[in-house]
PDB file of C-alpha atoms in Angstrom:
ATOM      1  CA  MET A   1      80.320  64.125 110.730  1.00 40.00           C
ATOM      2  CA  GLN A   2      77.143  62.333 111.494  1.00 42.00           C
ATOM      3  CA  GLN A   3      77.114  59.554 114.162  1.00 42.00           C
ATOM      4  CA  SER A   4      75.762  56.165 113.161  1.00 46.00           C
ATOM      5  CA  ASP A   5      74.550  53.458 115.404  1.00 50.00           C
ATOM      6  CA  HIS A   6      77.005  50.887 116.596  1.00 52.00           C
ATOM      7  CA  CYS A   7      76.837  47.852 114.441  1.00 50.00           C
ATOM      8  CA  PRO A   8      76.185  44.752 116.559  1.00 51.00           C
ATOM      9  CA  GLY A   9      78.606  41.884 116.139  1.00 56.00           C
ATOM     10  CA  PRO A  10      81.893  41.763 114.507  1.00 70.00           C
ATOM     11  CA  GLY A  11      82.864  44.682 112.350  1.00 93.00           C
ATOM     12  CA  LYS A  12      84.107  44.513 108.751  1.00 96.00           C
ATOM     13  CA  LEU A  13      86.732  46.571 106.763  1.00 97.00           C
ATOM     14  CA  ALA A  14      86.146  47.148 103.140  1.00 98.00           C
ATOM     15  CA  VAL A  15      88.868  48.924 101.219  1.00 98.00           C
ATOM     16  CA  VAL A  16      86.999  50.462  98.323  1.00 98.00           C
ATOM     17  CA  GLY A  17      88.320  51.604  94.926  1.00 98.00           C
ATOM     18  CA  ILE A  18      85.931  54.394  93.598  1.00 98.00           C
ATOM     19  CA  GLY A  19      87.487  54.696  90.149  1.00 97.00           C
ATOM     20  CA  PRO A  20      88.748  57.772  88.615  1.00 96.00           C
ATOM     21  CA  GLY A  21      86.083  60.149  89.853  1.00 95.00           C
ATOM     22  CA  HIS A  22      82.894  60.140  87.912  1.00 96.00           C
ATOM     23  CA  ARG A  23      79.985  58.271  89.286  1.00 96.00           C
ATOM     24  CA  LEU A  24      79.397  56.391  86.011  1.00 97.00           C
ATOM     25  CA  ASP A  25      82.756  54.797  86.510  1.00 97.00           C
ATOM     26  CA  ARG A  26      82.120  53.474  89.932  1.00 97.00           C
ATOM     27  CA  THR A  27      81.343  49.634  90.181  1.00 98.00           C
ATOM     28  CA  PHE A  28      77.972  48.451  91.492  1.00 98.00           C
ATOM     29  CA  ARG A  29      79.930  46.590  94.204  1.00 98.00           C
ATOM     30  CA  CYS A  30      81.737  49.887  95.173  1.00 98.00           C
ATOM     31  CA  GLU A  31      78.407  51.697  95.593  1.00 98.00           C
ATOM     32  CA  GLN A  32      76.641  48.869  97.435  1.00 98.00           C
ATOM     33  CA  THR A  33      79.534  48.457  99.812  1.00 98.00           C
ATOM     34  CA  ILE A  34      79.731  52.160 100.666  1.00 98.00           C
ATOM     35  CA  LEU A  35      75.840  52.359 101.232  1.00 98.00           C
ATOM     36  CA  ASN A  36      76.060  49.288 103.475  1.00 97.00           C
ATOM     37  CA  SER A  37      78.749  50.866 105.675  1.00 97.00           C
ATOM     38  CA  ASP A  38      78.443  52.628 108.844  1.00 97.00           C
ATOM     39  CA  VAL A  39      81.672  54.480 108.743  1.00 98.00           C
ATOM     40  CA  VAL A  40      83.522  55.934 105.653  1.00 98.00           C
ATOM     41  CA  VAL A  41      87.277  57.171 105.897  1.00 98.00           C
ATOM     42  CA  GLY A  42      89.012  58.825 103.050  1.00 96.00           C
ATOM     43  CA  TYR A  43      90.878  61.734 101.497  1.00 96.00           C
ATOM     44  CA  PRO A  44      88.626  64.887 101.089  1.00 96.00           C
ATOM     45  CA  ARG A  45      88.936  65.007  97.391  1.00 95.00           C
ATOM     46  CA  TYR A  46      87.943  61.398  97.056  1.00 96.00           C
ATOM     47  CA  LEU A  47      85.097  61.673  99.496  1.00 97.00           C
ATOM     48  CA  GLU A  48      83.685  64.569  97.499  1.00 96.00           C
ATOM     49  CA  HIS A  49      83.453  62.301  94.447  1.00 97.00           C
ATOM     50  CA  ILE A  50      81.167  59.947  96.554  1.00 98.00           C
ATOM     51  CA  LYS A  51      79.194  62.469  98.534  1.00 97.00           C
ATOM     52  CA  ASP A  52      75.918  61.130  97.047  1.00 97.00           C
ATOM     53  CA  LEU A  53      76.566  57.891  98.819  1.00 98.00           C
ATOM     54  CA  LEU A  54      77.479  59.318 102.391  1.00 98.00           C
ATOM     55  CA  GLN A  55      74.071  60.299 103.837  1.00 96.00           C
ATOM     56  CA  GLY A  56      73.777  58.885 107.375  1.00 95.00           C
ATOM     57  CA  LYS A  57      77.379  57.752 107.423  1.00 97.00           C
ATOM     58  CA  GLU A  58      79.975  58.618 110.040  1.00 97.00           C
ATOM     59  CA  VAL A  59      82.669  60.287 107.792  1.00 97.00           C
ATOM     60  CA  TYR A  60      86.322  60.868 108.594  1.00 97.00           C
ATOM     61  CA  SER A  61      88.779  62.623 106.301  1.00 95.00           C
ATOM     62  CA  SER A  62      92.447  63.757 106.582  1.00 89.00           C
ATOM     63  CA  ALA A  63      94.928  65.356 104.292  1.00 83.00           C
ATOM     64  CA  MET A  64      97.294  63.875 101.706  1.00 80.00           C
ATOM     65  CA  THR A  65     100.352  62.179 103.411  1.00 82.00           C
ATOM     66  CA  LYS A  66      97.973  61.114 106.380  1.00 90.00           C
ATOM     67  CA  GLU A  67      97.485  57.625 104.826  1.00 93.00           C
ATOM     68  CA  VAL A  68      98.733  55.813 107.834  1.00 95.00           C
ATOM     69  CA  GLU A  69      96.571  57.634 110.174  1.00 95.00           C
ATOM     70  CA  ARG A  70      93.524  57.112 108.029  1.00 95.00           C
ATOM     71  CA  CYS A  71      94.096  53.276 107.864  1.00 95.00           C
ATOM     72  CA  HIS A  72      94.705  53.099 111.571  1.00 95.00           C
ATOM     73  CA  LEU A  73      91.361  54.857 112.181  1.00 96.00           C
ATOM     74  CA  ALA A  74      89.547  52.602 109.675  1.00 96.00           C
ATOM     75  CA  VAL A  75      91.023  49.424 111.262  1.00 95.00           C
ATOM     76  CA  ASP A  76      90.223  50.488 114.852  1.00 94.00           C
ATOM     77  CA  LYS A  77      86.669  51.354 113.866  1.00 96.00           C
ATOM     78  CA  ALA A  78      86.206  47.935 112.279  1.00 96.00           C
ATOM     79  CA  LEU A  79      87.595  46.162 115.307  1.00 94.00           C
ATOM     80  CA  ALA A  80      85.224  48.150 117.350  1.00 94.00           C
ATOM     81  CA  GLY A  81      82.366  46.529 115.548  1.00 95.00           C
ATOM     82  CA  TYR A  82      81.533  48.951 112.666  1.00 97.00           C
ATOM     83  CA  ARG A  83      81.203  48.170 108.945  1.00 97.00           C
ATOM     84  CA  VAL A  84      84.042  50.536 107.618  1.00 98.00           C
ATOM     85  CA  ALA A  85      84.569  51.649 104.030  1.00 98.00           C
ATOM     86  CA  LEU A  86      88.265  52.956 103.580  1.00 98.00           C
ATOM     87  CA  ILE A  87      88.254  54.761 100.336  1.00 98.00           C
ATOM     88  CA  SER A  88      90.952  54.840  97.635  1.00 97.00           C
ATOM     89  CA  SER A  89      90.746  56.456  94.178  1.00 96.00           C
ATOM     90  CA  GLY A  90      91.129  54.093  91.306  1.00 97.00           C
ATOM     91  CA  ASP A  91      91.589  50.580  92.468  1.00 98.00           C
ATOM     92  CA  ALA A  92      92.328  50.072  96.161  1.00 97.00           C
ATOM     93  CA  GLY A  93      95.129  47.516  95.396  1.00 97.00           C
ATOM     94  CA  VAL A  94      97.033  49.758  92.859  1.00 96.00           C
ATOM     95  CA  TYR A  95      98.887  52.417  94.617  1.00 95.00           C
ATOM     96  CA  GLY A  96      95.775  52.433  97.043  1.00 94.00           C
ATOM     97  CA  MET A  97      95.014  51.724 100.645  1.00 96.00           C
ATOM     98  CA  ALA A  98      94.672  47.966 100.553  1.00 97.00           C
ATOM     99  CA  GLY A  99      98.219  46.943 101.192  1.00 96.00           C
ATOM    100  CA  LEU A 100      98.654  49.457 104.054  1.00 96.00           C
ATOM    101  CA  ALA A 101      95.397  48.324 105.706  1.00 96.00           C
ATOM    102  CA  LEU A 102      96.487  44.704 105.584  1.00 96.00           C
ATOM    103  CA  GLU A 103      99.954  45.561 106.983  1.00 95.00           C
ATOM    104  CA  ILE A 104      98.392  47.500 109.868  1.00 95.00           C
ATOM    105  CA  LEU A 105      96.143  44.472 110.621  1.00 93.00           C
ATOM    106  CA  GLY A 106      99.262  42.188 110.667  1.00 93.00           C
ATOM    107  CA  GLN A 107     101.080  44.527 112.902  1.00 93.00           C
ATOM    108  CA  LYS A 108      98.127  44.501 115.373  1.00 90.00           C
ATOM    109  CA  ASN A 109      97.894  40.754 115.027  1.00 90.00           C
ATOM    110  CA  GLU A 110      94.143  41.002 114.896  1.00 85.00           C
ATOM    111  CA  PHE A 111      91.471  39.022 112.844  1.00 84.00           C
ATOM    112  CA  LEU A 112      88.932  41.017 110.904  1.00 90.00           C
ATOM    113  CA  PRO A 113      86.826  40.262 107.860  1.00 94.00           C
ATOM    114  CA  VAL A 114      88.271  42.368 105.096  1.00 96.00           C
ATOM    115  CA  GLU A 115      87.026  42.970 101.551  1.00 97.00           C
ATOM    116  CA  ILE A 116      89.086  44.566  98.829  1.00 98.00           C
ATOM    117  CA  VAL A 117      86.658  46.165  96.273  1.00 98.00           C
ATOM    118  CA  PRO A 118      88.366  46.674  92.950  1.00 97.00           C
ATOM    119  CA  GLY A 119      88.000  49.782  90.746  1.00 98.00           C
ATOM    120  CA  VAL A 120      88.805  51.358  87.429  1.00 98.00           C
ATOM    121  CA  THR A 121      92.317  52.797  87.497  1.00 97.00           C
ATOM    122  CA  ALA A 122      93.456  56.218  85.988  1.00 97.00           C
ATOM    123  CA  GLY A 123      95.590  54.166  83.671  1.00 97.00           C
ATOM    124  CA  LEU A 124      92.795  52.058  82.466  1.00 97.00           C
ATOM    125  CA  ALA A 125      90.424  55.005  82.128  1.00 98.00           C
ATOM    126  CA  LEU A 126      93.101  56.863  79.979  1.00 98.00           C
ATOM    127  CA  GLY A 127      93.659  53.705  77.897  1.00 98.00           C
ATOM    128  CA  ALA A 128      89.842  53.444  77.219  1.00 98.00           C
ATOM    129  CA  LYS A 129      89.770  57.054  76.136  1.00 97.00           C
ATOM    130  CA  LEU A 130      92.627  56.532  73.636  1.00 98.00           C
ATOM    131  CA  GLY A 131      91.186  53.228  72.257  1.00 98.00           C
ATOM    132  CA  ALA A 132      93.383  50.192  72.752  1.00 98.00           C
ATOM    133  CA  PRO A 133      97.000  51.086  73.646  1.00 98.00           C
ATOM    134  CA  LEU A 134      97.049  48.429  76.492  1.00 98.00           C
ATOM    135  CA  MET A 135      96.400  45.476  74.264  1.00 96.00           C
ATOM    136  CA  LEU A 136      99.688  43.696  75.022  1.00 95.00           C
ATOM    137  CA  ASP A 137     101.869  43.505  78.078  1.00 96.00           C
ATOM    138  CA  PHE A 138     102.169  46.798  79.822  1.00 97.00           C
ATOM    139  CA  ALA A 139     103.762  48.287  83.024  1.00 98.00           C
ATOM    140  CA  CYS A 140     102.673  50.817  85.681  1.00 98.00           C
ATOM    141  CA  ILE A 141     105.354  52.926  87.480  1.00 98.00           C
ATOM    142  CA  SER A 142     104.871  55.655  90.020  1.00 97.00           C
ATOM    143  CA  LEU A 143     107.400  58.481  89.797  1.00 97.00           C
ATOM    144  CA  SER A 144     106.875  59.479  93.387  1.00 95.00           C
ATOM    145  CA  ASP A 145     110.042  58.782  95.311  1.00 94.00           C
ATOM    146  CA  LEU A 146     108.401  59.685  98.725  1.00 91.00           C
ATOM    147  CA  LEU A 147     108.075  55.965  99.616  1.00 93.00           C
ATOM    148  CA  VAL A 148     110.463  54.426  97.061  1.00 96.00           C
ATOM    149  CA  ASP A 149     114.053  55.298  96.411  1.00 97.00           C
ATOM    150  CA  TRP A 150     114.568  57.045  93.168  1.00 97.00           C
ATOM    151  CA  SER A 151     117.378  54.581  92.300  1.00 98.00           C
ATOM    152  CA  VAL A 152     114.768  51.756  92.360  1.00 98.00           C
ATOM    153  CA  ILE A 153     112.329  53.700  90.188  1.00 98.00           C
ATOM    154  CA  GLU A 154     115.157  54.673  87.689  1.00 98.00           C
ATOM    155  CA  LYS A 155     116.120  50.926  87.259  1.00 98.00           C
ATOM    156  CA  ARG A 156     112.412  49.999  86.576  1.00 98.00           C
ATOM    157  CA  LEU A 157     112.151  52.768  83.966  1.00 98.00           C
ATOM    158  CA  HIS A 158     115.215  51.464  82.180  1.00 98.00           C
ATOM    159  CA  ALA A 159     113.877  48.012  82.204  1.00 98.00           C
ATOM    160  CA  VAL A 160     110.399  48.768  80.739  1.00 98.00           C
ATOM    161  CA  ALA A 161     111.841  51.407  78.226  1.00 98.00           C
ATOM    162  CA  GLN A 162     114.358  48.846  76.918  1.00 98.00           C
ATOM    163  CA  ALA A 163     111.716  46.078  76.895  1.00 98.00           C
ATOM    164  CA  ASP A 164     109.534  48.289  74.628  1.00 97.00           C
ATOM    165  CA  MET A 165     106.647  47.866  76.863  1.00 97.00           C
ATOM    166  CA  THR A 166     103.648  50.328  76.968  1.00 98.00           C
ATOM    167  CA  THR A 167     104.058  52.195  80.419  1.00 98.00           C
ATOM    168  CA  ILE A 168     101.625  53.968  82.555  1.00 98.00           C
ATOM    169  CA  LEU A 169     103.269  56.617  84.575  1.00 98.00           C
ATOM    170  CA  TYR A 170     101.443  57.700  87.834  1.00 97.00           C
ATOM    171  CA  ASN A 171     102.295  60.610  90.225  1.00 96.00           C
ATOM    172  CA  PRO A 172     104.390  62.150  87.375  1.00 97.00           C
ATOM    173  CA  LYS A 173     104.826  65.681  88.786  1.00 95.00           C
ATOM    174  CA  SER A 174     103.936  67.873  91.762  1.00 92.00           C
ATOM    175  CA  LYS A 175     104.881  71.392  92.853  1.00 89.00           C
ATOM    176  CA  LYS A 176     107.864  69.947  94.601  1.00 89.00           C
ATOM    177  CA  ARG A 177     108.642  67.019  92.408  1.00 92.00           C
ATOM    178  CA  VAL A 178     109.553  68.440  88.987  1.00 94.00           C
ATOM    179  CA  TRP A 179     112.681  66.693  87.780  1.00 96.00           C
ATOM    180  CA  GLN A 180     111.493  63.144  87.965  1.00 97.00           C
ATOM    181  CA  ILE A 181     109.334  63.355  84.844  1.00 98.00           C
ATOM    182  CA  GLN A 182     112.256  64.908  82.983  1.00 97.00           C
ATOM    183  CA  LYS A 183     114.438  62.075  83.879  1.00 98.00           C
ATOM    184  CA  ALA A 184     111.855  59.607  82.848  1.00 98.00           C
ATOM    185  CA  GLN A 185     111.725  61.243  79.523  1.00 98.00           C
ATOM    186  CA  GLU A 186     115.409  61.111  79.122  1.00 98.00           C
ATOM    187  CA  ILE A 187     115.448  57.378  79.964  1.00 98.00           C
ATOM    188  CA  PHE A 188     112.856  56.392  77.501  1.00 98.00           C
ATOM    189  CA  LEU A 189     114.520  58.589  74.791  1.00 98.00           C
ATOM    190  CA  SER A 190     117.672  56.600  75.279  1.00 98.00           C
ATOM    191  CA  TYR A 191     115.729  53.537  73.965  1.00 98.00           C
ATOM    192  CA  ARG A 192     112.836  54.862  71.897  1.00 98.00           C
ATOM    193  CA  SER A 193     112.210  57.140  68.947  1.00 98.00           C
ATOM    194  CA  PRO A 194     111.478  60.817  69.779  1.00 98.00           C
ATOM    195  CA  LYS A 195     108.211  60.162  67.723  1.00 98.00           C
ATOM    196  CA  ASN A 196     107.147  57.464  70.061  1.00 98.00           C
ATOM    197  CA  LEU A 197     103.552  58.199  70.990  1.00 98.00           C
ATOM    198  CA  VAL A 198     102.632  59.479  74.372  1.00 98.00           C
ATOM    199  CA  SER A 199      99.351  60.616  75.883  1.00 98.00           C
ATOM    200  CA  ILE A 200      98.672  62.700  78.956  1.00 98.00           C
ATOM    201  CA  GLY A 201      95.314  62.572  80.817  1.00 98.00           C
ATOM    202  CA  THR A 202      94.483  64.859  83.492  1.00 97.00           C
ATOM    203  CA  ASP A 203      91.319  64.799  85.716  1.00 96.00           C
ATOM    204  CA  LEU A 204      90.092  61.909  83.906  1.00 97.00           C
ATOM    205  CA  THR A 205      86.422  61.303  83.714  1.00 96.00           C
ATOM    206  CA  LEU A 206      85.680  64.647  85.504  1.00 95.00           C
ATOM    207  CA  ASP A 207      84.335  67.867  84.065  1.00 95.00           C
ATOM    208  CA  GLU A 208      87.897  69.301  83.806  1.00 96.00           C
ATOM    209  CA  GLU A 209      89.282  66.280  81.947  1.00 97.00           C
ATOM    210  CA  LYS A 210      91.932  66.966  79.483  1.00 97.00           C
ATOM    211  CA  VAL A 211      93.468  64.249  77.225  1.00 98.00           C
ATOM    212  CA  ILE A 212      96.166  65.075  74.727  1.00 97.00           C
ATOM    213  CA  ILE A 213      98.276  62.846  72.267  1.00 98.00           C
ATOM    214  CA  THR A 214     101.931  63.999  71.676  1.00 98.00           C
ATOM    215  CA  ASP A 215     105.172  62.220  71.416  1.00 98.00           C
ATOM    216  CA  LEU A 216     108.268  61.643  73.658  1.00 98.00           C
ATOM    217  CA  GLU A 217     110.114  64.527  72.204  1.00 98.00           C
ATOM    218  CA  HIS A 218     107.327  67.083  72.970  1.00 98.00           C
ATOM    219  CA  MET A 219     105.566  65.518  76.057  1.00 98.00           C
ATOM    220  CA  LEU A 220     106.984  68.078  78.531  1.00 97.00           C
ATOM    221  CA  GLU A 221     105.630  70.999  76.677  1.00 97.00           C
ATOM    222  CA  HIS A 222     102.233  70.035  78.000  1.00 97.00           C
ATOM    223  CA  ASP A 223     100.632  70.592  81.410  1.00 96.00           C
ATOM    224  CA  ILE A 224     101.442  67.623  83.779  1.00 97.00           C
ATOM    225  CA  ASN A 225     100.441  67.473  87.428  1.00 95.00           C
ATOM    226  CA  MET A 226      99.514  64.979  90.171  1.00 93.00           C
ATOM    227  CA  ARG A 227      96.196  64.415  88.755  1.00 95.00           C
ATOM    228  CA  SER A 228      97.667  63.390  85.478  1.00 97.00           C
ATOM    229  CA  ALA A 229      98.431  59.872  84.206  1.00 98.00           C
ATOM    230  CA  ILE A 230     100.712  59.234  81.242  1.00 98.00           C
ATOM    231  CA  ILE A 231     100.807  56.484  78.781  1.00 98.00           C
ATOM    232  CA  ILE A 232     104.050  56.019  76.885  1.00 98.00           C
ATOM    233  CA  ALA A 233     103.103  53.705  74.137  1.00 98.00           C
ATOM    234  CA  SER A 234     105.168  50.826  72.721  1.00 98.00           C
ATOM    235  CA  SER A 235     106.935  51.420  69.510  1.00 97.00           C
ATOM    236  CA  GLU A 236     104.444  49.049  67.981  1.00 96.00           C
ATOM    237  CA  THR A 237     101.425  51.277  68.903  1.00 98.00           C
ATOM    238  CA  ARG A 238      99.842  53.007  65.940  1.00 96.00           C
ATOM    239  CA  LYS A 239      97.438  55.863  65.509  1.00 96.00           C
ATOM    240  CA  ILE A 240      94.254  54.811  63.570  1.00 96.00           C
ATOM    241  CA  GLY A 241      92.018  57.664  63.060  1.00 95.00           C
ATOM    242  CA  PRO A 242      91.616  59.287  66.525  1.00 94.00           C
ATOM    243  CA  TRP A 243      92.580  56.097  68.262  1.00 97.00           C
ATOM    244  CA  LEU A 244      95.820  54.574  69.590  1.00 98.00           C
ATOM    245  CA  VAL A 245      96.021  50.787  69.015  1.00 98.00           C
ATOM    246  CA  THR A 246      98.725  48.356  70.050  1.00 97.00           C
ATOM    247  CA  PRO A 247      98.269  45.351  67.764  1.00 95.00           C
ATOM    248  CA  ARG A 248      97.966  42.212  69.500  1.00 92.00           C
ATOM    249  CA  GLY A 249      99.049  40.110  66.602  1.00 85.00           C
ATOM    250  CA  TYR A 250      95.856  38.909  65.068  1.00 86.00           C
ATOM    251  CA  SER A 251      95.789  38.111  61.388  1.00 83.00           C
ATOM    252  CA  LEU A 252      93.480  40.348  59.497  1.00 84.00           C
ATOM    253  CA  ASN A 253      93.370  38.305  56.333  1.00 80.00           C
TER     254      ASN A 253
END
């Protein structure tokens, strides 16, 4: 950790989405916000992705499940007058730190300039790798039941599966949570064909990236972990050469 000079005047909190990992997938706004900050707070893996931007910064990191502590630290530093970048992977407002940071500010009943810096999500990164599976309405559902009751998640899975919406699944499986993805497959199979297209993307945009195209029936035969995002395509989605495309309805004649 390197100490930075105290920033005169009121501080500012920026909740920054850094994208899926590769520097080419960071936005210019993301990079400029981090470079202009005094303090950077984040999960160690995400800080590793932006280490080229951290020179001269006061950097704080903490383990997974310590999100509340990280947000409190970031807010307190900003209230003390520092320009703080609180880091999220993907987009800060999509399963990221933006909501928690704003809730903590509300709880403290403090005024503070806040900027939410958007980023490319894992689902969008996977969609781009595949072509155009997200051309029509789609849904995002996290399978983690650490913060949301499984009964609520299950109800949502039934709704989007029955509605034939392309669905992005986040947090599909961990070492301790192994049955949720099995239940999700079971729910979708109750409404969709076993041949319904599915793609699994792991470590997207990074050197270890792996993207496979399979179907509902065989999806669990492939490696799935917490660094995976899954797209369960709509029944209208078609494979065109190497691409997955969900037609939007344009007339080609």
